[in-house]
PDB file of C-alpha atoms and ligand atoms in Angstrom:
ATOM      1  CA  UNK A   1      33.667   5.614 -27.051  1.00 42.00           C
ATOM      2  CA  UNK A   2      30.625   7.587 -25.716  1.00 43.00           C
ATOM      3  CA  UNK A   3      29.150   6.218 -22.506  1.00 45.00           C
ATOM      4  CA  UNK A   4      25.256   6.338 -22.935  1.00 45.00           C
ATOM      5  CA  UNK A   5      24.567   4.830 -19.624  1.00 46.00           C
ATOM      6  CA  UNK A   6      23.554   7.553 -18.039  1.00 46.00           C
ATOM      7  CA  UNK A   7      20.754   7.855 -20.242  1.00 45.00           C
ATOM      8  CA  UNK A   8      19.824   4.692 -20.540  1.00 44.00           C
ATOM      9  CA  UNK A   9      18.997   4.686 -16.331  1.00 49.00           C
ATOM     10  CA  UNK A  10      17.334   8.205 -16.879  1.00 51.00           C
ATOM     11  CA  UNK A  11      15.659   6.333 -19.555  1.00 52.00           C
ATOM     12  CA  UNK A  12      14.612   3.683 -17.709  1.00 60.00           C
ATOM     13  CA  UNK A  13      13.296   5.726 -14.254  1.00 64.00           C
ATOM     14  CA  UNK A  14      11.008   7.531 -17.076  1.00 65.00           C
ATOM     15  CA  UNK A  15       9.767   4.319 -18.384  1.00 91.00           C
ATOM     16  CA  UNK A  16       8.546   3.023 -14.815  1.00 98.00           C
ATOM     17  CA  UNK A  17       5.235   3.074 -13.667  1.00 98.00           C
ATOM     18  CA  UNK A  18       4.355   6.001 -11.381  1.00 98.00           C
ATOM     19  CA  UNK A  19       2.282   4.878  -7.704  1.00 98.00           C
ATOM     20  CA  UNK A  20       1.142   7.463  -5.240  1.00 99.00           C
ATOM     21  CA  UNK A  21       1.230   5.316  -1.812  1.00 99.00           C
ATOM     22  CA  UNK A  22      -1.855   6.046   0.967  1.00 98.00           C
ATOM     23  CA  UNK A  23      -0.873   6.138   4.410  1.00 98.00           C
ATOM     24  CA  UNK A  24      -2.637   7.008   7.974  1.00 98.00           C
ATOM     25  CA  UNK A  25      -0.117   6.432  10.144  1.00 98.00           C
ATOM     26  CA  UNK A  26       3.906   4.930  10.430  1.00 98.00           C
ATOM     27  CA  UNK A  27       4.093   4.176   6.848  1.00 98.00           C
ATOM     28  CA  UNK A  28       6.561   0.644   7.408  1.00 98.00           C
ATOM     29  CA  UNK A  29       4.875  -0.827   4.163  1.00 98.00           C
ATOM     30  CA  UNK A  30       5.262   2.453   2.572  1.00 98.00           C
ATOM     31  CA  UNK A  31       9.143   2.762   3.566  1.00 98.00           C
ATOM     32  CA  UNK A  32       9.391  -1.221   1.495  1.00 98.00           C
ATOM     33  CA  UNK A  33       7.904   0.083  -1.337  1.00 98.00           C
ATOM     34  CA  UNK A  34      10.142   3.300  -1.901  1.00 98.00           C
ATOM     35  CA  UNK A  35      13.242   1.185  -0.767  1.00 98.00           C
ATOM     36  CA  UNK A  36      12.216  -1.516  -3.174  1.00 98.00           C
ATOM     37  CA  UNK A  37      12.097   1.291  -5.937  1.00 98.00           C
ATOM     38  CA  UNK A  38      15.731   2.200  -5.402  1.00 96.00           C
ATOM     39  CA  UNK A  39      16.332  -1.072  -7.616  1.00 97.00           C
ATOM     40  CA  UNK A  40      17.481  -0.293 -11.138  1.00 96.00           C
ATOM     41  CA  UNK A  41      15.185  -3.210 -12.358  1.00 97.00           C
ATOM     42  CA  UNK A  42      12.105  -1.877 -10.175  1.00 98.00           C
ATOM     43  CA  UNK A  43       9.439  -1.385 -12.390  1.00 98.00           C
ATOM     44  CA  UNK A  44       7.311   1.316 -10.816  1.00 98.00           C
ATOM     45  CA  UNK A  45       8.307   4.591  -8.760  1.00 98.00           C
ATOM     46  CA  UNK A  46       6.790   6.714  -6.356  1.00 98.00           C
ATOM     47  CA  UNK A  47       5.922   9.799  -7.319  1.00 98.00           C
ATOM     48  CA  UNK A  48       3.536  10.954  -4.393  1.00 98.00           C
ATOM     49  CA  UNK A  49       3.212   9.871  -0.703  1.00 98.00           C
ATOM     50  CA  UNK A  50      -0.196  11.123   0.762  1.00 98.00           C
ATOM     51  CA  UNK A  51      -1.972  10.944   4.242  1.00 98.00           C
ATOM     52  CA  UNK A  52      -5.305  11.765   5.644  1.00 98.00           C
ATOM     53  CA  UNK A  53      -3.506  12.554   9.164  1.00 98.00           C
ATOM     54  CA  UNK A  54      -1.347  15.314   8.893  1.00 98.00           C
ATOM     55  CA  UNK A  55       0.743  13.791  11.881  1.00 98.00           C
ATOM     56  CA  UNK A  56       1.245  10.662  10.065  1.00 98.00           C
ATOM     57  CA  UNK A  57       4.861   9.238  10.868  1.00 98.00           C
ATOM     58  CA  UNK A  58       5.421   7.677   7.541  1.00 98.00           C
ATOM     59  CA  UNK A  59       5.246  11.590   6.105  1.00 98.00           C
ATOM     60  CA  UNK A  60       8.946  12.102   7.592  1.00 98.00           C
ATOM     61  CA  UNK A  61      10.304   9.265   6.292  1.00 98.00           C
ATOM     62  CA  UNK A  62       8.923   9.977   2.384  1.00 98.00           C
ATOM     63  CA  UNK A  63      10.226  13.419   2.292  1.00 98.00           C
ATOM     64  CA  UNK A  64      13.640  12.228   3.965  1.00 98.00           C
ATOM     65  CA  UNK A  65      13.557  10.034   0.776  1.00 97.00           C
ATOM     66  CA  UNK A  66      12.808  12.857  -1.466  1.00 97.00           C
ATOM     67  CA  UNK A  67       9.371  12.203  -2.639  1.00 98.00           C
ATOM     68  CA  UNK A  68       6.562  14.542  -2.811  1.00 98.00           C
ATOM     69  CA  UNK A  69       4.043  14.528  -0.121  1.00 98.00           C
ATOM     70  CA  UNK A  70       0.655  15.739   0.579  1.00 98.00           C
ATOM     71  CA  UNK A  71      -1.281  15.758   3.651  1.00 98.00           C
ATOM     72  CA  UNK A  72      -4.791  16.357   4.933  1.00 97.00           C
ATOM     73  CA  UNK A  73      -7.224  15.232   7.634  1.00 98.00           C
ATOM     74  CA  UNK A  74      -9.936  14.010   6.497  1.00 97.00           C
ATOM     75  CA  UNK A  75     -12.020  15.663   9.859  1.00 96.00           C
ATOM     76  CA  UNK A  76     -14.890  17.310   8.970  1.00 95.00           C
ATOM     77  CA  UNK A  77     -14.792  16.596   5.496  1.00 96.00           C
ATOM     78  CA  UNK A  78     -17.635  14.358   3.742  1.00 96.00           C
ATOM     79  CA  UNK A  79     -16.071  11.102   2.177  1.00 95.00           C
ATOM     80  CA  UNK A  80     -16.445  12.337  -1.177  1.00 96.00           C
ATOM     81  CA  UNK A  81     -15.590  15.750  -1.503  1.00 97.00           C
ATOM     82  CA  UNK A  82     -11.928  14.541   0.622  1.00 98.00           C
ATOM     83  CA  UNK A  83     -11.707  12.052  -1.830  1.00 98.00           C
ATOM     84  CA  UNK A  84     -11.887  14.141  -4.688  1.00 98.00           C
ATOM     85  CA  UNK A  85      -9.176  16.405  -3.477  1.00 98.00           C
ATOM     86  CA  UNK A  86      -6.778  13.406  -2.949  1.00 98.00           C
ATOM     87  CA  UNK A  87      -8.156  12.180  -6.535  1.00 98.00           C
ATOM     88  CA  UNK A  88      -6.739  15.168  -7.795  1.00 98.00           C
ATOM     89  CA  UNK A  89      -3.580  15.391  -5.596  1.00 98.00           C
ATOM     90  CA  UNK A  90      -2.806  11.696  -7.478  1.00 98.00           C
ATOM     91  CA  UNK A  91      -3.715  12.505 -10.804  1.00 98.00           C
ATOM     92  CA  UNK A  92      -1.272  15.953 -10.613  1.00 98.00           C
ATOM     93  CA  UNK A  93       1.769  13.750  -9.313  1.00 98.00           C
ATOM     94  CA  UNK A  94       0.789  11.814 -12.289  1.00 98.00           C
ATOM     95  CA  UNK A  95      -0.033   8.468 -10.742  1.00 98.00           C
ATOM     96  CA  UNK A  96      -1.229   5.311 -12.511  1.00 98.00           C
ATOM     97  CA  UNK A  97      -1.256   2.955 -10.001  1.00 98.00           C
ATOM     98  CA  UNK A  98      -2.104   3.781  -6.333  1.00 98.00           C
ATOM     99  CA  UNK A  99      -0.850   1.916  -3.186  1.00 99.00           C
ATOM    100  CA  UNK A 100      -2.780   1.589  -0.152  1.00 98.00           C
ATOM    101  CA  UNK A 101      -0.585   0.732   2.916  1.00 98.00           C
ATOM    102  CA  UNK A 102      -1.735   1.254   6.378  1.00 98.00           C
ATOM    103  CA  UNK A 103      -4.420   3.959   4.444  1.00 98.00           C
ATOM    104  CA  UNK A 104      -7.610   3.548   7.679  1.00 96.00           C
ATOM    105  CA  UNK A 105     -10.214   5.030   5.810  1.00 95.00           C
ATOM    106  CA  UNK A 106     -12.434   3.359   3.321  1.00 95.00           C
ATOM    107  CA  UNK A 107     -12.630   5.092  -0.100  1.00 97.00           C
ATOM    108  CA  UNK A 108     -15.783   5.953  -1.817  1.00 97.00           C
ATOM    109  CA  UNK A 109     -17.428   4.228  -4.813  1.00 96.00           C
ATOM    110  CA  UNK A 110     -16.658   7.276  -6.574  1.00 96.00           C
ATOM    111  CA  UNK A 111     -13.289   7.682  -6.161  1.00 98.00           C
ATOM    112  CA  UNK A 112     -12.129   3.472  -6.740  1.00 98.00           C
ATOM    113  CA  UNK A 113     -14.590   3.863 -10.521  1.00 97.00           C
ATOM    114  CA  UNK A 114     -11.836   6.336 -10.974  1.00 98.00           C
ATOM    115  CA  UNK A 115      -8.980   3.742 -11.133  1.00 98.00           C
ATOM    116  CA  UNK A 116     -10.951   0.375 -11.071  1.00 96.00           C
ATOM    117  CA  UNK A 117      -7.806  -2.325 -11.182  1.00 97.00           C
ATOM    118  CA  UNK A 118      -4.925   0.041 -10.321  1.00 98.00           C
ATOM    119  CA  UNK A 119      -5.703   0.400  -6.432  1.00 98.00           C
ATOM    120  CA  UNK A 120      -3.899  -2.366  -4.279  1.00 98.00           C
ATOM    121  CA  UNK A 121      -4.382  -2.872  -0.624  1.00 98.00           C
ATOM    122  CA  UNK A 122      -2.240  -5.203   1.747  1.00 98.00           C
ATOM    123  CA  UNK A 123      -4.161  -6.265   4.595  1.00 98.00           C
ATOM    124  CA  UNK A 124      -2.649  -8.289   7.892  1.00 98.00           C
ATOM    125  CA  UNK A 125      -4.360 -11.379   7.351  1.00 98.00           C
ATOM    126  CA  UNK A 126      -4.636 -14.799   4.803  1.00 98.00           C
ATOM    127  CA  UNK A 127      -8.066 -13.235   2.978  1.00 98.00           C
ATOM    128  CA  UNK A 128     -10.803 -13.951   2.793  1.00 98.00           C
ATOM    129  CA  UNK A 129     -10.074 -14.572   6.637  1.00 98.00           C
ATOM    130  CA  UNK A 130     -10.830 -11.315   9.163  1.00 98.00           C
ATOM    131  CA  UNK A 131     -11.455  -8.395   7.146  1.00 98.00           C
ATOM    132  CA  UNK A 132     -11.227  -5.266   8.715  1.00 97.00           C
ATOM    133  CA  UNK A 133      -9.901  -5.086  12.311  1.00 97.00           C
ATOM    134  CA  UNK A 134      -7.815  -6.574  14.755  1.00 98.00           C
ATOM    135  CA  UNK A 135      -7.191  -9.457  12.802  1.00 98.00           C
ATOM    136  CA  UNK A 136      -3.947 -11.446  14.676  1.00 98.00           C
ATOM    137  CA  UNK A 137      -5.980 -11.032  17.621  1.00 98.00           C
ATOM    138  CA  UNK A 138      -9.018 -12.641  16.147  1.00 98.00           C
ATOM    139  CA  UNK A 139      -6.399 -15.497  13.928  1.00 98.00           C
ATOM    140  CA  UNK A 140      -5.196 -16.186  17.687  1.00 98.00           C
ATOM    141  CA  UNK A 141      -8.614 -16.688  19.718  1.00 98.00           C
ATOM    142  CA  UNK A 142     -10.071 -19.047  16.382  1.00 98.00           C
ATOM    143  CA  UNK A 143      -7.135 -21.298  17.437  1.00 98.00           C
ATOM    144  CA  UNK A 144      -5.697 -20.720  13.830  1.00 98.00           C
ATOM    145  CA  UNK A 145      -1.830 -22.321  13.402  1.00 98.00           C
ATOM    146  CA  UNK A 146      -1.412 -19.752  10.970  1.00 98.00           C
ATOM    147  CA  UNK A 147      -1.245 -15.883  10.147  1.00 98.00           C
ATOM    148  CA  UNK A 148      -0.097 -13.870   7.218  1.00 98.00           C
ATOM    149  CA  UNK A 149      -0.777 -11.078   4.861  1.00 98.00           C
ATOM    150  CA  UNK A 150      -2.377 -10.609   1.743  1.00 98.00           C
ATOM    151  CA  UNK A 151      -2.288  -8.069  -1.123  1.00 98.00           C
ATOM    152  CA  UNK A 152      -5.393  -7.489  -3.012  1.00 98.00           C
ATOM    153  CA  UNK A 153      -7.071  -5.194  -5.780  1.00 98.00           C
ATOM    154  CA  UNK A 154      -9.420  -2.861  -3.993  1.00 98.00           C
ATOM    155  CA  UNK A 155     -13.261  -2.722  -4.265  1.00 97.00           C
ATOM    156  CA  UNK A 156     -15.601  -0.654  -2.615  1.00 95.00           C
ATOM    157  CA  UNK A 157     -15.840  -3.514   0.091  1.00 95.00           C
ATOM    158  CA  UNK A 158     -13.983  -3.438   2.651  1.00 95.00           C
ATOM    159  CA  UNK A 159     -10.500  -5.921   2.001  1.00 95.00           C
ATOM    160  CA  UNK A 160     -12.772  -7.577  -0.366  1.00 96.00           C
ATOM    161  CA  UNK A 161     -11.646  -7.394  -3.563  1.00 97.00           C
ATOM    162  CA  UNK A 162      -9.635  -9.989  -6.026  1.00 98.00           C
ATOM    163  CA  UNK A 163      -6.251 -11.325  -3.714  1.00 98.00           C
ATOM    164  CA  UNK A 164      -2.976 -11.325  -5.718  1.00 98.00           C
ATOM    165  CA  UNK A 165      -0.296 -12.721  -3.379  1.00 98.00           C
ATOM    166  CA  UNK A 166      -0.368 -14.205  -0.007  1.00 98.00           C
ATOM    167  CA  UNK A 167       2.721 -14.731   2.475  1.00 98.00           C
ATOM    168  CA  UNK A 168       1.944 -17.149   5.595  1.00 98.00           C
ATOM    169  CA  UNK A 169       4.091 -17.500   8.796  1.00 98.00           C
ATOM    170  CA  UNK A 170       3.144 -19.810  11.484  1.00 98.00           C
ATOM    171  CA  UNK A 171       1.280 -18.858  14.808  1.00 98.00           C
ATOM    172  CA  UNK A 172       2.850 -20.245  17.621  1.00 98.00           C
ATOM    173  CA  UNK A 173       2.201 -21.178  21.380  1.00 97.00           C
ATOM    174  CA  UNK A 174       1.670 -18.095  23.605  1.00 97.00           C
ATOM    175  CA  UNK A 175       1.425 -15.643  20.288  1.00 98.00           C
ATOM    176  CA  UNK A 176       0.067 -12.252  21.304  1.00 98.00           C
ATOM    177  CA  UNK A 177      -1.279  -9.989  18.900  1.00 98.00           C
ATOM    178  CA  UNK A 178       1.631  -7.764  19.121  1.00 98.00           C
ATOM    179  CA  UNK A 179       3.964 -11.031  18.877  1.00 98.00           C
ATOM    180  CA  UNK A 180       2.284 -12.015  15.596  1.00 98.00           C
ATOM    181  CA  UNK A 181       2.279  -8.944  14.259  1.00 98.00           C
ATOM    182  CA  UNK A 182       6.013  -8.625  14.840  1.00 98.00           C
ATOM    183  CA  UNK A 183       6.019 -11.916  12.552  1.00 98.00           C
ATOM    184  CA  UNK A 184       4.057 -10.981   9.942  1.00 98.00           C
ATOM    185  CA  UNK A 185       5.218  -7.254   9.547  1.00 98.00           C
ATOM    186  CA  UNK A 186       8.621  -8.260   7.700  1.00 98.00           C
ATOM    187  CA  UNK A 187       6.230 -10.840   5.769  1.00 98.00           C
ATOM    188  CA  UNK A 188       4.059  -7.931   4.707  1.00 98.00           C
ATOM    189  CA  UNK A 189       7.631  -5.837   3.701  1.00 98.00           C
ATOM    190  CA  UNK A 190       8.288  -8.443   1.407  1.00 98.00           C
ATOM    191  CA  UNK A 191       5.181  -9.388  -0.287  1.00 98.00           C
ATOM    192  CA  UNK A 192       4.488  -5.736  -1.418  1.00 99.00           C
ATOM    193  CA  UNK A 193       6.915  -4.542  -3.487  1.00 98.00           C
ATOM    194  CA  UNK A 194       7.189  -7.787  -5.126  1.00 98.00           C
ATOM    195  CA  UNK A 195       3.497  -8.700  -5.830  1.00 98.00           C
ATOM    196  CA  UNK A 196       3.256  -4.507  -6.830  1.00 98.00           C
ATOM    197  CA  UNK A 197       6.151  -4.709  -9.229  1.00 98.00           C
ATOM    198  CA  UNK A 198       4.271  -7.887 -10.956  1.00 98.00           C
ATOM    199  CA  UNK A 199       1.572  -6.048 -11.247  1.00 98.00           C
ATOM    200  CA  UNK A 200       2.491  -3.606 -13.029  1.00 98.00           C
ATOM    201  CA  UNK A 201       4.831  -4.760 -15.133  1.00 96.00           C
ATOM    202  CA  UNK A 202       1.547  -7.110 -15.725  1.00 94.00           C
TER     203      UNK A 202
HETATM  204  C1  LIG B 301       0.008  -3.063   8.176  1.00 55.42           C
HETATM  205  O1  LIG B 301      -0.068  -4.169   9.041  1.00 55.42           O
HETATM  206  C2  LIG B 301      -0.897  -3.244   7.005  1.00 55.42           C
HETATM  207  O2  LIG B 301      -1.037  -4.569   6.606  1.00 55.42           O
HETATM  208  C3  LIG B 301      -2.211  -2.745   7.522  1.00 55.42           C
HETATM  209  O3  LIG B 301      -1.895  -1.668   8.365  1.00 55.42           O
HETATM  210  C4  LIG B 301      -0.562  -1.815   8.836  1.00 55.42           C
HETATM  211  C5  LIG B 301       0.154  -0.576   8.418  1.00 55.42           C
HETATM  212  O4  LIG B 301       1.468  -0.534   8.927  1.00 55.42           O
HETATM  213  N1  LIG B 301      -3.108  -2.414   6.450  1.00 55.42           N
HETATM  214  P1  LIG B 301       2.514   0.477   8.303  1.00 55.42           P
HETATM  215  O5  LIG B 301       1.920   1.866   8.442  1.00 55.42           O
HETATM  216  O6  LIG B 301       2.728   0.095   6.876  1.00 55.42           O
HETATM  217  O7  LIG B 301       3.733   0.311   9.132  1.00 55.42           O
END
């Protein structure tokens, strides 16, 4: 009998939803998203990893995993014209959703009208709590007895937009900011690809 399956999974990759990820910097979030991929049932793929630092450490780790890359600092550029050149870095890789994860740089009006609804953020805290930065250290010193993560659909506010998925872990006696962080990373490695794969298959 003819064995169609590898079609069917060639198929299948074809069929899922391609997501350019955002990074600045180590890219752990990133790394749980293109792992999380690797599943036959995943519904999305990665089809471009891209950086505004050049040096970002996450870059190794996507091309080690075979997917495209592109890289720029954003220094001396104006917000806009940047963002128009990563606009058009996504839209060639032919990305429908986009994936912010550890991305530091606020994107312009201009560029989120582009793909209002398909640009998700995760952000280390329980939004609406401590947008922006330093937020375990802030959870800590409001004498809050928990932390988390959040993902949420990005606005031109800063982590302001609609929140899809939260995970909480507790904050315990003597928690540092580097302590809770430790906690809520793995949190963070789990909510993503889970709460992006909804999404999209949404
Ligand atoms: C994560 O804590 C994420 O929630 C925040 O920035 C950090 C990025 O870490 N937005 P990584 O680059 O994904 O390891």
């Amino acid at each position: 009998m003819a064995d169609f399956g590898a079609v069917g999974r060639a198929d299948a990759s074809a069929e899922r939803i391609p997501v350019a990820v955002l990074i600045s910097g180590r890219g752990s979030n990133m790394a749980a998203l293109v792992a999380a991929a690797q599943a036959d049932d995943c519904p999305y793929r990665v089809v471009l990893v891209a950086a505004n630092d050049p040096d970002a450490g996450g870059l190794a780790i996507a091309r080690t995993a075979g997917i495209a890359t592109f890289a720029l600092s954003h220094k001396g550029m104006a917000r806009a014209a940047f963002d128009a050149v990563l606009d058009a870095e996504i839209r060639r890789a032919g990305a429908e959703w986009i994936a912010l994860a550890g991305y530091m740089r606020l994107l312009s009006p201009s560029f989120i009208a582009g793909w209002t609804g398909r640009i998700v953020n995760i952000h280390p805290s329980l939004l609406p709590l401590y947008k922006g930065l330093d937020t375990h250290a802030r959870a800590i010193a409001a004498g809050d007895t928990e932390g988390g993560c959040s993902v949420h659909i990005v606005t031109p506010e800063l982590d302001d937009g609609p929140v899809v998925a939260q995970a909480r872990v507790p904050i315990l006696p003597g928690d540092t900011p580097d302590t809770l962080a430790a906690r809520v990373l793995p949190a963070e490695h789990a909510l993503y690809p889970k709460t992006l794969a909804e999404l999209v298959r949404a």
